Amino acid sequence: MRILVVEDEPKVASFIRRALEEESYAVDVCADGQKGLDWAQSVDYDLIILDLMLPVIPGLELLKQLRRNGVKIPVVILTARSEVDQRVKGLDAGADDYLTKPFAIEELLARTRSLFRRAGGTPSGILQVDDLVLNPVTREVSRGEQRIELTTKEYALLEYLMRNAGRVLTRPMITEHVWDLDFDTFTNVIDVYISYLRNKIDRGREQSLIQTVRGSGYVMRTDV
Amino acid sequence: MSQASIRVRLTLWYGTALALILILFAGTIYFVMARALRDQVDASLEEASSAAIRTLGEHRFGPFLIFEDLSQNFPELALLDKFFQIFGPAGQVTIQSANIQSREIPLSQTAFQASLKGNATFESVRFDKGVPFRLLSVPIMHTDRLVSILRVGISLYPTDKMLQRLLLALLIASPIAIIVSLLGGWFLAGRALKPVNVITHAAQRIADGDFTQRITSPRSSDEIGRLASVFNDMIARLETSFRQIRQFSADASHELRTPLTITKGETELALRRPRQAEDYRQVLESNLEEIDRMSRIVDELLFLSRADLGEIKMTMMPIQLDEIVREVQLQAMVLGQDREVETVLGPISPIVIDGDELRLRELLLNLVDNAIKYSHSRTQVEISLVQAGLQAELKVCDHGIGVSEQEQQRIFDRFYRTDIARGHASKGTGLGLAICKWIVEVHQGTIQVESFPDKGTCFTVLLPLPSSLS
Ligand SMILES: Nc1ncnc2c1ncn2[C@@H]1O[C@H](COP(=O)(O)OP(=O)(O)OP(=O)(O)O)[C@@H](O)[C@H]1O
Ligand SMILES: [Mg+2]
């Protein structure tokens, strides 16, 4: 899951990024409205966290422009408590949720999860493929009775694969959703992580849940 | 409602005063009228009596006087309204006119006694049937001896009747007049108080928070008009200060929100799971920085709001301005060390102005702090102080990021920071120049900015010299 944070106050952006990264999301931060608009249109983010008070292009304007251009990425806006008006305008402009500053970190994370859940279509939020179960709230993964311990990146990769189970995911798609902008796409990191994941979740099984699609990428099988 | 009670009170006062005047007036009219009528009756009695005495004289006061002769000589005596009687010296009736009919009208003791002394007497009497009479008894003397007493009488019935009518008219007309005038007074008081009503309503709406209310009064020079304009002045002032307060709290909460968000976020994030000591130290450092920022915002905001209310004490005395400049330059050298910004002195003239030393130092320090903060590294900031006409001209120039033309007026606003400035130096509250502007204005000076983006900025402060003030 890859998230764009558009926030001009560097320290606010910084702790939001760290909190999201701890949850194994890939995070990009930009500090002005113009950059935010460009990035949101060129990368297929899973979520945008948008401050309304931004230099160059105000947050509200950015949001309207995104929606006008047909970008449907879920957006959480950050507003000031006194500006009820702003909140309403933000929601009207196409925001999916809002948080008022100062907000609780846990709330930000909970809303992030709930937006992903809405996008993924599972009301409980728990993802399941065969007997592989992933709980985004507790970040617990298990196969059958077996608990599986994953690193942050492995978890992120697995979550993305499971959310898109049955779909063929190309390497660029995986990079875009699991890694942030600093990631160097010419390495074979994805293949390495896929093999780590296979090692952990498919141990002792005949067939792997993660199948390689020759020439294109990977797919999480649902037909086992 | 006090407005209604004023109306009632006004009307009652008005009514009472009018009633008193009416009563006095009616009483006077009645009294004067009664007197005039009485005098008229008395005069006619006197006239009749002297005519009768003359006739009697012609008959040498003989006992053979008959009324027919009298009435022959004086046809008016025959008129029904008067009667005559002649009494003998002992007070017994000797002769009387026919129109007296059978009525017994004896001579009273007072009249008889007065007649003995040779005095005429007027009397008002009322006999059995209740008809009032006015009587005049005149002694007829002959060589100092009382020969007989002539009495002329007239019924007071017509005059009484007239007075009664007058009284009745007054008794009916006065209450009507009072009622009409009370109604008029009620109406007039209402009209006079109507603008007060309008003012009350306006005040009510203002109390509900609508400060756009103004009272429209067509007559601006009368008492109500003056009240309305004073009232409007007051609302205008209230509106400004209310707006300022609202602005202040909006600004304050907005500016405090960012450091609050950061401290809350950092702290919560740190507490989510056990961490290394170094991580905690970083969080505490960041929090401390934000706490410092908040206390600076609070201090500066409080200063400005107290300045708005005129609560800042200034001690004005002659200040050697060039000395302050030199001292601030030394401080600035330290401030600029990190970014290798050097602060140099341009032309400095010895100048003394009347002012508050602490505030003037703050003004200069703020300007120099900005100049250093928004300079490109390894450039120079220049301070100069010269006399320009009747003013001292203080200049702080830098080679830095500059301010665009359209933002130049706004940088003196509270909390306004240009986007480039935010990117260039994250610390700052945007209150420095607002404070500078206030300090310059209390010294009756002006502050101006001249700037080119990415080239540099010059702030020019003009302060009046002491001689030009007096
Ligand atoms: N010398 C300068 N060069 C360029 N921009 C300046 C300069 N001085 C002021 N400004 C602009 O004016 C704004 C307001 O200045 P002000 O001193 O009021 O606030 P600040 O410096 O941002 O914060 P602080 O309250 O800490 O002084 C600045 O944010 C900056 O955008
Ligand atoms: Mg400043």
XYZ file of C-alpha atoms and ligand atoms in Angstrom:
726
model
C 0.000 0.000 0.000
C 1.529 3.260 -1.043
C 0.543 6.561 0.463
C 1.200 10.165 -0.567
C 1.429 12.739 2.214
C 1.042 16.353 1.059
C 1.960 18.536 4.031
C 4.125 21.655 4.103
C 5.078 21.608 7.770
C 8.175 19.332 7.648
C 7.898 18.083 11.206
C 4.264 17.112 10.829
C 5.011 15.340 7.561
C 7.931 13.596 9.186
C 6.037 11.949 12.032
C 3.152 10.982 9.758
C 5.633 9.305 7.445
C 7.345 7.431 10.267
C 4.041 6.266 11.707
C 2.838 4.975 8.330
C 6.149 3.323 7.584
C 5.979 1.477 10.881
C 2.756 0.021 9.536
C 4.750 -1.074 6.488
C 3.138 1.312 4.070
C 5.292 2.928 1.429
C 5.173 6.690 1.954
C 6.048 9.686 -0.198
C 5.976 13.198 1.180
C 5.769 16.439 -0.715
C 5.549 19.949 0.646
C 3.584 21.938 -1.882
C 0.349 21.675 -3.810
C 1.855 21.645 -7.278
C 4.165 18.730 -6.560
C 1.348 16.948 -4.793
C -0.872 17.262 -7.836
C 1.872 16.077 -10.215
C 2.755 13.065 -8.093
C -0.832 12.058 -7.455
C -1.443 12.014 -11.182
C 1.669 10.145 -12.145
C 1.807 7.466 -9.447
C -1.036 5.073 -8.661
C -1.215 5.756 -4.918
C -3.572 3.806 -2.691
C -4.234 6.793 -0.426
C -3.478 10.503 -0.217
C -3.210 12.367 3.081
C -3.737 16.009 2.222
C -3.219 19.103 4.342
C -5.536 21.903 3.249
C -3.152 24.792 3.939
C -0.525 24.411 1.266
C 1.746 26.739 -0.652
C 1.456 27.150 -4.451
C -1.841 25.232 -4.824
C -4.186 25.098 -1.819
C -5.244 21.607 -0.739
C -8.858 22.101 -1.683
C -7.952 23.205 -5.187
C -5.614 20.241 -5.563
C -8.388 17.861 -4.542
C -10.912 19.351 -6.966
C -8.434 19.190 -9.794
C -7.620 15.547 -9.027
C -11.286 14.563 -9.058
C -11.901 16.581 -12.206
C -9.096 14.651 -13.878
C -10.752 11.396 -12.881
C -8.285 10.371 -10.179
C -10.248 8.219 -7.705
C -7.551 7.601 -5.076
C -9.063 7.872 -1.571
C -8.133 11.156 0.130
C -7.983 12.003 3.841
C -7.838 15.739 4.479
C -6.162 17.365 7.460
C -8.008 20.458 8.668
C -7.931 22.874 11.530
C -10.565 22.359 14.182
C -12.064 25.830 13.874
C -12.602 25.493 10.151
C -15.803 23.438 10.037
C -16.503 25.124 6.767
C -13.242 23.820 5.317
C -14.071 20.311 6.370
C -17.442 20.429 4.666
C -15.927 21.947 1.540
C -13.249 19.280 1.576
C -15.761 16.454 1.771
C -17.837 18.101 -0.947
C -14.767 18.395 -3.138
C -14.360 14.626 -3.000
C -12.423 13.844 0.170
C -13.234 10.449 1.696
C -12.438 11.326 5.276
C -10.978 14.093 7.407
C -8.867 14.549 10.498
C -8.656 17.711 12.553
C -5.301 18.868 13.801
C -4.022 18.009 16.311
C -5.035 14.410 15.715
C -4.180 11.120 17.368
C -1.745 8.930 15.440
C -3.863 5.841 16.090
C -6.839 7.572 14.575
C -4.907 8.400 11.431
C -3.837 4.758 11.139
C -7.341 3.448 11.833
C -8.846 5.654 9.152
C -6.154 4.628 6.727
C -7.016 0.961 7.330
C -10.719 1.624 7.034
C -10.262 3.362 3.694
C -8.233 0.439 2.384
C -10.925 -1.913 3.644
C -13.585 0.089 1.840
C -11.486 -0.061 -1.313
C -10.839 -3.784 -0.833
C -14.482 -4.565 -0.182
C -14.081 -6.771 2.931
C -16.140 -5.371 5.794
C -14.178 -7.080 8.578
C -10.913 -5.928 7.090
C -9.393 -9.390 7.398
C -7.893 -10.697 4.190
C -8.000 -14.388 3.433
C -6.733 -16.512 0.558
C -7.151 -20.230 1.032
C -6.056 -20.780 4.649
C -3.689 -17.801 4.594
C -5.124 -15.051 6.783
C -3.883 -11.469 7.165
C -5.309 -9.085 9.771
C -4.395 -5.473 8.896
C -5.388 -4.193 12.350
C -3.121 -6.471 14.373
C -0.813 -7.051 11.424
C -0.879 -10.764 12.188
C -0.423 -13.305 9.428
C -1.148 -16.998 9.783
C -1.460 -20.039 7.574
C -3.704 -22.708 9.038
C -2.760 -22.887 12.700
C 0.701 -21.526 12.050
C 1.589 -17.905 12.953
C 3.953 -16.371 10.406
C 6.421 -13.630 11.367
C 7.114 -11.176 8.531
C 9.360 -8.156 8.156
C 7.753 -4.806 7.352
C 8.445 -5.026 3.637
C 7.402 -8.650 3.413
C 4.168 -7.808 5.142
C 3.523 -4.866 2.806
C 4.158 -7.017 -0.227
C 1.890 -9.796 1.032
C -0.896 -7.356 1.901
C -0.760 -5.893 -1.583
C -0.806 -9.310 -3.220
C -3.711 -10.486 -1.065
C -5.760 -7.355 -1.651
C -5.386 -7.988 -5.347
C -5.735 -11.739 -5.209
C -6.479 -13.232 -8.608
C -5.084 -10.246 -10.475
C -1.811 -10.353 -12.271
C 0.463 -7.741 -10.720
C 3.334 -6.506 -12.845
C 6.662 -5.578 -11.296
C 6.069 -1.835 -11.921
C 2.677 -2.126 -10.201
C 4.241 -3.791 -7.194
C 7.005 -1.205 -7.029
C 4.493 1.558 -7.215
C 2.328 0.236 -4.409
C 4.832 -1.267 -2.047
C 7.934 0.850 -2.393
C 8.292 4.630 -2.206
C 10.010 7.006 -4.654
C 13.487 6.336 -3.311
C 13.294 2.790 -4.604
C 15.607 1.859 -7.418
C 13.519 -0.062 -9.972
C 16.456 -1.617 -11.792
C 17.310 -4.012 -9.019
C 15.640 -7.384 -8.555
C 14.495 -6.564 -5.035
C 10.937 -7.609 -5.821
C 11.978 -11.098 -6.852
C 14.105 -11.375 -3.728
C 11.194 -10.368 -1.480
C 8.834 -12.719 -3.305
C 11.175 -15.615 -2.619
C 11.427 -14.588 1.075
C 7.626 -14.563 1.238
C 7.287 -17.916 -0.471
C 9.770 -19.352 1.969
C 7.676 -18.226 4.880
C 4.125 -18.849 3.751
C 4.473 -21.873 1.524
C 6.853 -23.875 3.678
C 5.917 -27.549 3.619
C 3.279 -27.100 0.907
C 3.336 -28.552 -2.541
C 2.080 -25.580 -4.455
C 2.947 -21.952 -3.857
C 0.157 -19.438 -3.309
C 2.228 -16.859 -5.130
C 2.617 -17.834 -8.730
C 5.003 -16.361 -11.202
C 3.416 -15.236 -14.462
C 6.125 -15.496 -17.015
C 7.080 -12.213 -18.599
C 4.653 -10.109 -16.594
C 4.816 -10.568 -12.839
C 3.092 -12.356 -10.032
C -0.395 -13.403 -9.018
C -1.935 -14.530 -5.742
C -3.826 -17.690 -6.602
C -7.352 -18.102 -5.456
C -8.038 -21.432 -7.148
C -6.129 -23.767 -4.872
C -39.983 47.673 30.143
C -38.372 50.950 31.107
C -39.214 52.544 27.776
C -42.960 52.134 28.411
C -42.595 53.438 31.888
C -40.816 56.525 30.638
C -43.683 57.016 28.253
C -46.230 56.599 31.032
C -44.278 58.869 33.328
C -43.899 61.528 30.682
C -47.614 61.396 29.952
C -48.543 61.542 33.622
C -46.225 64.449 34.291
C -47.577 66.233 31.319
C -51.191 65.470 32.302
C -50.698 66.542 35.897
C -49.078 69.801 34.929
C -51.804 70.498 32.444
C -54.554 69.645 34.944
C -53.070 72.022 37.493
C -52.855 74.792 34.945
C -56.420 74.114 33.827
C -57.759 74.142 37.383
C -55.955 77.381 38.133
C -57.161 78.875 34.904
C -60.764 77.752 35.396
C -60.749 78.930 38.999
C -59.447 82.316 37.971
C -61.989 82.653 35.208
C -64.780 81.686 37.554
C -63.636 84.020 40.282
C -63.070 86.970 37.969
C -66.388 86.367 36.308
C -68.203 86.177 39.646
C -66.539 89.373 40.792
C -67.371 91.162 37.593
C -70.983 90.090 37.737
C -71.299 91.124 41.405
C -69.704 94.472 40.648
C -72.070 94.962 37.810
C -75.062 94.122 40.034
C -73.787 96.452 42.746
C -73.253 99.237 40.275
C -76.768 98.900 38.956
C -78.099 98.880 42.509
C -76.179 102.053 43.316
C -77.422 103.703 40.194
C -80.983 102.759 40.980
C -80.681 103.922 44.543
C -79.257 107.305 43.653
C -81.992 107.776 41.091
C -84.563 106.910 43.697
C -83.043 109.275 46.231
C -83.100 112.076 43.727
C -86.780 111.463 43.087
C -87.443 111.288 46.797
C -85.625 114.605 47.190
C -87.924 116.202 44.666
C -90.790 115.056 46.809
C -88.938 116.414 49.811
C -88.911 113.016 51.338
C -92.576 113.262 52.143
C -94.428 110.190 53.217
C -96.667 110.611 50.210
C -94.155 109.121 47.936
C -95.695 106.648 45.742
C -94.053 104.170 43.574
C -95.997 105.165 40.528
C -94.320 108.575 40.535
C -91.013 106.980 40.872
C -91.568 104.681 38.028
C -92.902 107.503 35.972
C -89.727 109.487 36.340
C -87.488 106.494 35.975
C -88.987 104.043 33.566
C -86.122 101.594 34.172
C -87.213 101.284 37.818
C -90.311 99.647 36.609
C -88.316 96.810 35.217
C -89.086 93.647 36.995
C -85.609 92.883 38.096
C -85.384 95.428 40.946
C -87.566 96.254 43.859
C -87.631 99.227 46.194
C -88.444 99.557 49.815
C -88.473 102.576 52.031
C -88.197 102.102 55.750
C -88.993 104.589 58.362
C -86.363 105.772 60.883
C -87.397 102.967 63.181
C -86.877 100.380 60.490
C -90.522 99.655 59.634
C -91.558 99.391 56.001
C -93.336 102.511 54.830
C -93.554 101.885 51.172
C -92.435 99.277 48.713
C -92.615 98.564 45.024
C -95.266 96.321 43.670
C -92.977 93.664 42.260
C -91.968 92.706 45.776
C -95.429 91.172 46.022
C -96.141 89.524 49.317
C -92.571 88.672 50.181
C -91.348 89.747 53.614
C -87.940 91.284 53.280
C -87.205 92.941 56.592
C -84.354 95.296 57.270
C -81.441 93.456 58.803
C -79.814 94.577 62.033
C -76.451 95.226 60.405
C -78.036 97.391 57.719
C -80.083 99.282 60.311
C -77.089 99.880 62.569
C -74.993 101.049 59.594
C -77.802 103.317 58.484
C -77.931 104.891 61.933
C -74.298 105.750 61.450
C -75.121 107.101 57.951
C -73.463 104.246 55.971
C -74.845 102.382 53.013
C -74.777 98.558 53.193
C -74.580 95.851 50.531
C -75.949 92.474 51.544
C -76.489 89.131 49.864
C -79.447 87.283 51.309
C -81.425 84.202 50.615
C -85.024 83.903 51.697
C -87.434 81.102 52.192
C -87.890 80.089 48.577
C -84.204 79.958 48.067
C -84.042 82.870 45.675
C -80.875 84.846 46.404
C -81.009 88.600 46.495
C -78.540 91.410 46.501
C -79.664 94.282 48.644
C -78.433 97.863 48.987
C -79.628 99.873 51.955
C -78.985 103.622 51.798
C -79.821 105.931 54.711
C -81.581 109.183 53.766
C -80.459 111.889 56.138
C -81.886 115.254 56.660
C -79.843 117.650 58.723
C -77.938 114.805 60.296
C -81.094 112.989 61.228
C -82.117 109.656 59.753
C -85.326 110.311 57.877
C -85.776 107.002 56.185
C -83.868 104.099 54.680
C -84.082 103.330 50.994
C -83.516 99.804 49.995
C -82.971 98.577 46.441
C -82.894 94.841 45.784
C -82.281 92.627 42.859
C -82.612 88.951 42.372
C -79.240 87.219 41.932
C -80.930 84.380 40.128
C -79.781 85.374 36.595
C -76.176 85.964 37.624
C -76.093 82.799 39.677
C -77.538 80.961 36.759
C -74.845 82.372 34.539
C -72.099 81.451 36.973
C -73.545 77.991 37.267
C -73.442 77.600 33.543
C -69.879 78.802 33.481
C -68.967 76.369 36.219
C -70.680 73.569 34.403
C -68.918 74.450 31.185
C -65.585 74.525 32.963
C -66.275 71.257 34.770
C -67.137 69.506 31.536
C -64.519 71.130 29.318
C -61.559 70.722 31.686
C -61.596 66.897 31.960
C -62.130 66.646 28.235
C -59.185 68.955 27.679
C -57.113 66.896 30.110
C -58.059 63.610 28.479
C -57.372 64.940 25.001
C -54.057 66.347 26.106
C -53.148 63.121 27.899
C -53.813 61.232 24.675
C -51.789 63.838 22.797
C -49.043 63.574 25.376
C -49.073 59.774 25.127
C -48.819 60.003 21.376
C -46.069 62.651 21.464
C -44.083 60.788 24.094
C -44.378 57.693 21.954
C -43.148 59.577 18.959
C -40.300 61.153 20.853
C -39.326 57.782 22.267
C -39.594 55.940 18.965
C -35.928 56.487 18.055
C -35.080 55.218 21.535
C -37.039 52.119 20.629
C -35.054 51.792 17.444
C -31.842 52.168 19.406
C -33.008 49.546 21.874
C -33.698 47.087 19.085
C -30.347 47.792 17.480
C -28.636 47.301 20.840
C -30.529 44.052 21.254
C -29.313 42.768 17.926
C -25.795 43.844 18.783
C -26.075 41.995 22.066
C -26.915 38.956 19.961
C -23.637 39.447 18.136
C -24.671 41.279 14.982
C -22.183 44.119 14.833
C -23.199 45.287 11.403
C -26.174 47.082 12.941
C -26.276 50.847 12.669
C -29.001 53.245 13.749
C -30.396 55.411 11.028
C -31.625 58.748 12.308
C -32.932 61.269 9.788
C -32.516 64.232 12.139
C -28.870 64.178 13.014
C -28.631 67.371 15.068
C -31.272 66.812 17.749
C -30.745 64.968 21.017
C -31.803 61.604 19.680
C -29.748 62.134 16.543
C -26.701 62.849 18.685
C -27.419 59.806 20.812
C -27.717 57.725 17.672
C -24.438 58.955 16.264
C -22.632 58.447 19.577
C -24.178 55.008 19.678
C -23.058 54.251 16.121
C -19.544 55.369 17.010
C -19.596 53.051 19.952
C -20.775 50.105 17.880
C -18.151 50.790 15.255
C -15.481 50.741 17.925
C -16.965 47.620 19.469
C -17.056 46.014 16.077
C -13.376 46.713 15.467
C -12.266 45.462 18.828
C -14.536 42.461 18.569
C -13.123 41.676 15.151
C -9.610 42.100 16.554
C -10.337 39.744 19.401
C -11.842 37.185 17.089
C -8.921 37.543 14.710
C -6.565 37.224 17.643
C -8.068 34.011 18.931
C -8.369 32.573 15.433
C -4.725 33.417 14.742
C -3.605 32.171 18.092
C -5.392 28.856 17.846
C -4.280 28.395 14.279
C -0.650 29.114 14.988
C -0.625 27.023 18.134
C -2.179 24.105 16.288
C 0.929 23.213 14.314
C 3.282 22.857 17.310
C 0.527 21.021 19.164
C 0.044 18.616 16.281
C 3.770 17.966 16.173
C 4.241 17.383 19.906
C 1.171 15.193 20.090
C 2.119 13.214 16.999
C 5.752 12.701 17.982
C 4.855 11.704 21.524
C 2.143 9.253 20.517
C 4.344 7.734 17.886
C 7.142 7.267 20.422
C 4.776 5.601 22.873
C 3.410 3.065 20.387
C 6.182 0.620 21.103
C 9.410 0.364 23.094
C 12.230 2.301 21.475
C 15.903 3.110 21.797
C 16.984 5.806 24.231
C 18.290 7.849 21.312
C 14.825 7.879 19.716
C 13.259 9.163 22.920
C 15.911 11.874 23.160
C 15.060 13.040 19.654
C 11.359 13.180 20.462
C 12.018 15.171 23.620
C 14.265 17.573 21.723
C 11.656 18.080 19.051
C 8.982 18.611 21.698
C 11.123 21.136 23.531
C 11.614 23.048 20.308
C 7.865 23.118 19.718
C 7.162 24.139 23.313
C 9.594 27.030 22.895
C 7.805 27.983 19.708
C 4.445 27.943 21.461
C 5.634 30.053 24.347
C 7.127 32.539 21.900
C 3.840 32.739 20.021
C 1.930 33.226 23.249
C 4.345 35.920 24.471
C 4.284 37.821 21.219
C 0.544 37.534 20.843
C 0.014 38.763 24.357
C 2.312 41.659 23.688
C 0.384 42.594 20.551
C -3.008 42.244 22.161
C -1.896 44.381 25.076
C -0.556 46.878 22.562
C -3.967 46.859 20.861
C -5.585 47.685 24.158
C -3.044 50.450 24.824
C -1.705 48.694 27.877
C 1.968 48.755 26.967
C 3.838 51.345 29.017
C 6.344 53.365 27.049
C 8.981 55.473 28.729
C 9.853 58.177 26.259
C 13.192 59.882 26.755
C 16.017 61.151 24.556
C 17.789 58.136 23.049
C 21.169 58.017 21.349
C 19.977 55.993 18.353
C 23.414 55.461 16.785
C 24.578 53.735 19.971
C 21.731 51.255 19.760
C 22.653 50.592 16.137
C 26.247 49.824 17.091
C 25.206 47.484 19.887
C 22.725 45.608 17.687
C 25.393 45.236 15.008
C 27.602 43.379 17.500
C 24.727 41.030 18.367
C 24.025 40.536 14.666
C 27.583 39.370 14.027
C 26.905 36.477 16.418
C 23.479 35.751 14.914
C 24.915 35.529 11.415
C 27.881 33.290 12.217
C 26.220 29.988 11.300
C 25.211 31.108 7.857
C 28.270 33.308 7.380
C 26.188 36.424 7.073
C 28.151 39.487 8.106
C 26.452 42.616 9.397
C 28.253 45.841 8.529
C 27.595 49.511 9.295
C 26.983 52.019 6.524
C 26.936 55.752 7.223
C 25.987 56.358 10.847
C 25.223 59.893 12.102
C 24.942 60.733 15.779
C 21.192 61.069 16.199
C 19.088 61.581 19.302
C 15.373 60.949 19.224
C 12.649 60.774 21.854
C 11.650 57.197 22.353
C 11.545 54.020 24.394
C 15.014 52.484 24.334
C 13.857 48.905 24.917
C 11.313 49.012 22.095
C 13.650 50.722 19.640
C 16.269 48.063 20.299
C 13.605 45.381 19.749
C 12.594 47.037 16.477
C 16.126 47.078 15.135
C 16.866 43.558 16.360
C 13.754 42.197 14.650
C 14.717 43.828 11.355
C 18.295 42.611 11.563
C 17.152 39.121 12.597
C 14.924 38.967 9.516
C 17.689 40.307 7.293
C 20.066 37.596 8.475
C 17.446 34.860 8.446
C 16.302 35.591 4.902
C 19.770 36.321 3.455
C 21.655 34.037 1.127
C 24.675 32.566 2.883
C 27.949 34.441 2.701
C 26.349 37.821 2.030
C 26.312 41.073 3.938
C 23.610 42.884 5.846
C 24.033 46.661 6.061
C 22.629 49.017 8.686
C 22.707 52.769 8.192
C 21.393 55.727 10.159
C 21.275 59.243 8.715
C 19.283 62.401 9.124
C 16.799 63.013 6.318
C 15.193 66.416 6.694
C 13.370 66.509 10.003
C 13.541 62.745 10.405
C 15.977 60.045 11.332
C 16.324 57.463 8.569
C 17.214 53.962 9.704
C 17.892 51.373 7.007
C 18.465 47.623 7.158
C 19.380 46.049 3.824
C 20.172 42.468 2.898
C 20.949 40.312 -0.108
C 18.476 37.517 0.287
C 15.334 35.828 -0.876
C 13.347 39.085 -1.089
C 9.603 39.641 -1.044
C 7.453 39.837 -4.153
C 5.662 43.090 -4.932
C 2.169 41.835 -4.056
C 3.291 40.369 -0.745
C 5.144 43.462 0.439
C 2.156 45.016 2.143
C 1.024 41.785 3.761
C 4.272 40.928 5.530
C 3.402 43.475 8.231
C 0.212 41.518 8.981
C 0.182 39.222 11.941
C 1.317 35.681 11.165
C 1.867 36.423 7.507
C 4.895 34.582 6.175
C 5.733 34.227 2.528
C 5.916 30.712 1.141
C 9.558 31.178 0.168
C 10.338 32.364 3.701
C 8.674 29.269 5.154
C 10.782 27.085 2.945
C 13.912 29.082 3.738
C 13.637 29.285 7.521
C 11.109 26.998 9.144
C 11.257 28.745 12.492
C 9.353 31.980 12.846
C 5.948 33.118 13.915
C 5.302 35.905 11.447
C 4.753 38.340 14.295
C 8.112 40.135 14.192
C 7.188 42.750 11.597
C 3.746 43.324 13.158
C 5.532 44.221 16.378
C 8.013 46.413 14.457
C 5.163 48.277 12.823
C 3.501 48.898 16.158
C 6.735 50.175 17.703
C 7.343 52.528 14.777
C 3.797 53.845 14.946
C 3.899 54.667 18.650
C 7.010 56.686 17.842
C 5.007 58.501 15.174
C 7.229 57.162 12.460
C 6.778 55.098 9.318
C 8.222 51.792 8.107
C 8.587 50.833 4.474
C 9.904 47.907 2.548
C 11.638 47.835 -0.784
C 12.451 44.437 -2.158
C 13.293 42.386 -5.216
C 12.743 38.632 -5.146
C 15.986 36.700 -4.880
C 17.998 39.965 -4.914
C 17.439 41.521 -1.522
C 15.352 43.618 0.772
C 15.639 47.064 2.392
C 13.529 48.126 5.350
C 13.435 51.893 5.907
C 12.252 53.332 9.211
C 11.633 57.079 9.449
C 11.383 58.514 12.961
C 10.674 62.197 13.710
C 13.505 64.160 15.342
C 12.647 65.826 18.672
C 12.803 69.380 17.253
C 10.159 68.584 14.642
C 7.747 67.358 17.284
C 7.640 70.582 19.333
N 14.614 40.697 5.159
C 13.634 39.985 4.606
N 13.815 39.389 3.418
C 12.820 38.665 2.868
N 11.609 38.468 3.420
C 11.389 39.042 4.616
C 12.379 39.829 5.266
N 11.849 40.279 6.412
C 10.611 39.781 6.482
N 10.322 39.042 5.418
C 9.048 38.348 5.142
O 8.062 38.865 6.024
C 7.530 37.820 6.799
C 7.147 38.329 8.152
O 8.293 38.676 8.892
P 8.247 38.618 10.449
O 9.524 39.114 11.006
O 6.984 39.298 10.845
O 8.047 37.064 10.731
P 9.141 35.915 10.746
O 10.510 36.472 10.596
O 8.685 34.917 9.744
O 8.918 35.319 12.197
P 9.410 35.965 13.561
O 8.156 36.180 14.306
O 10.247 34.899 14.177
O 10.153 37.203 13.271
C 8.585 36.764 6.813
O 8.049 35.498 7.052
C 9.148 36.884 5.416
O 8.287 36.228 4.505
Mg 11.111 38.033 11.886
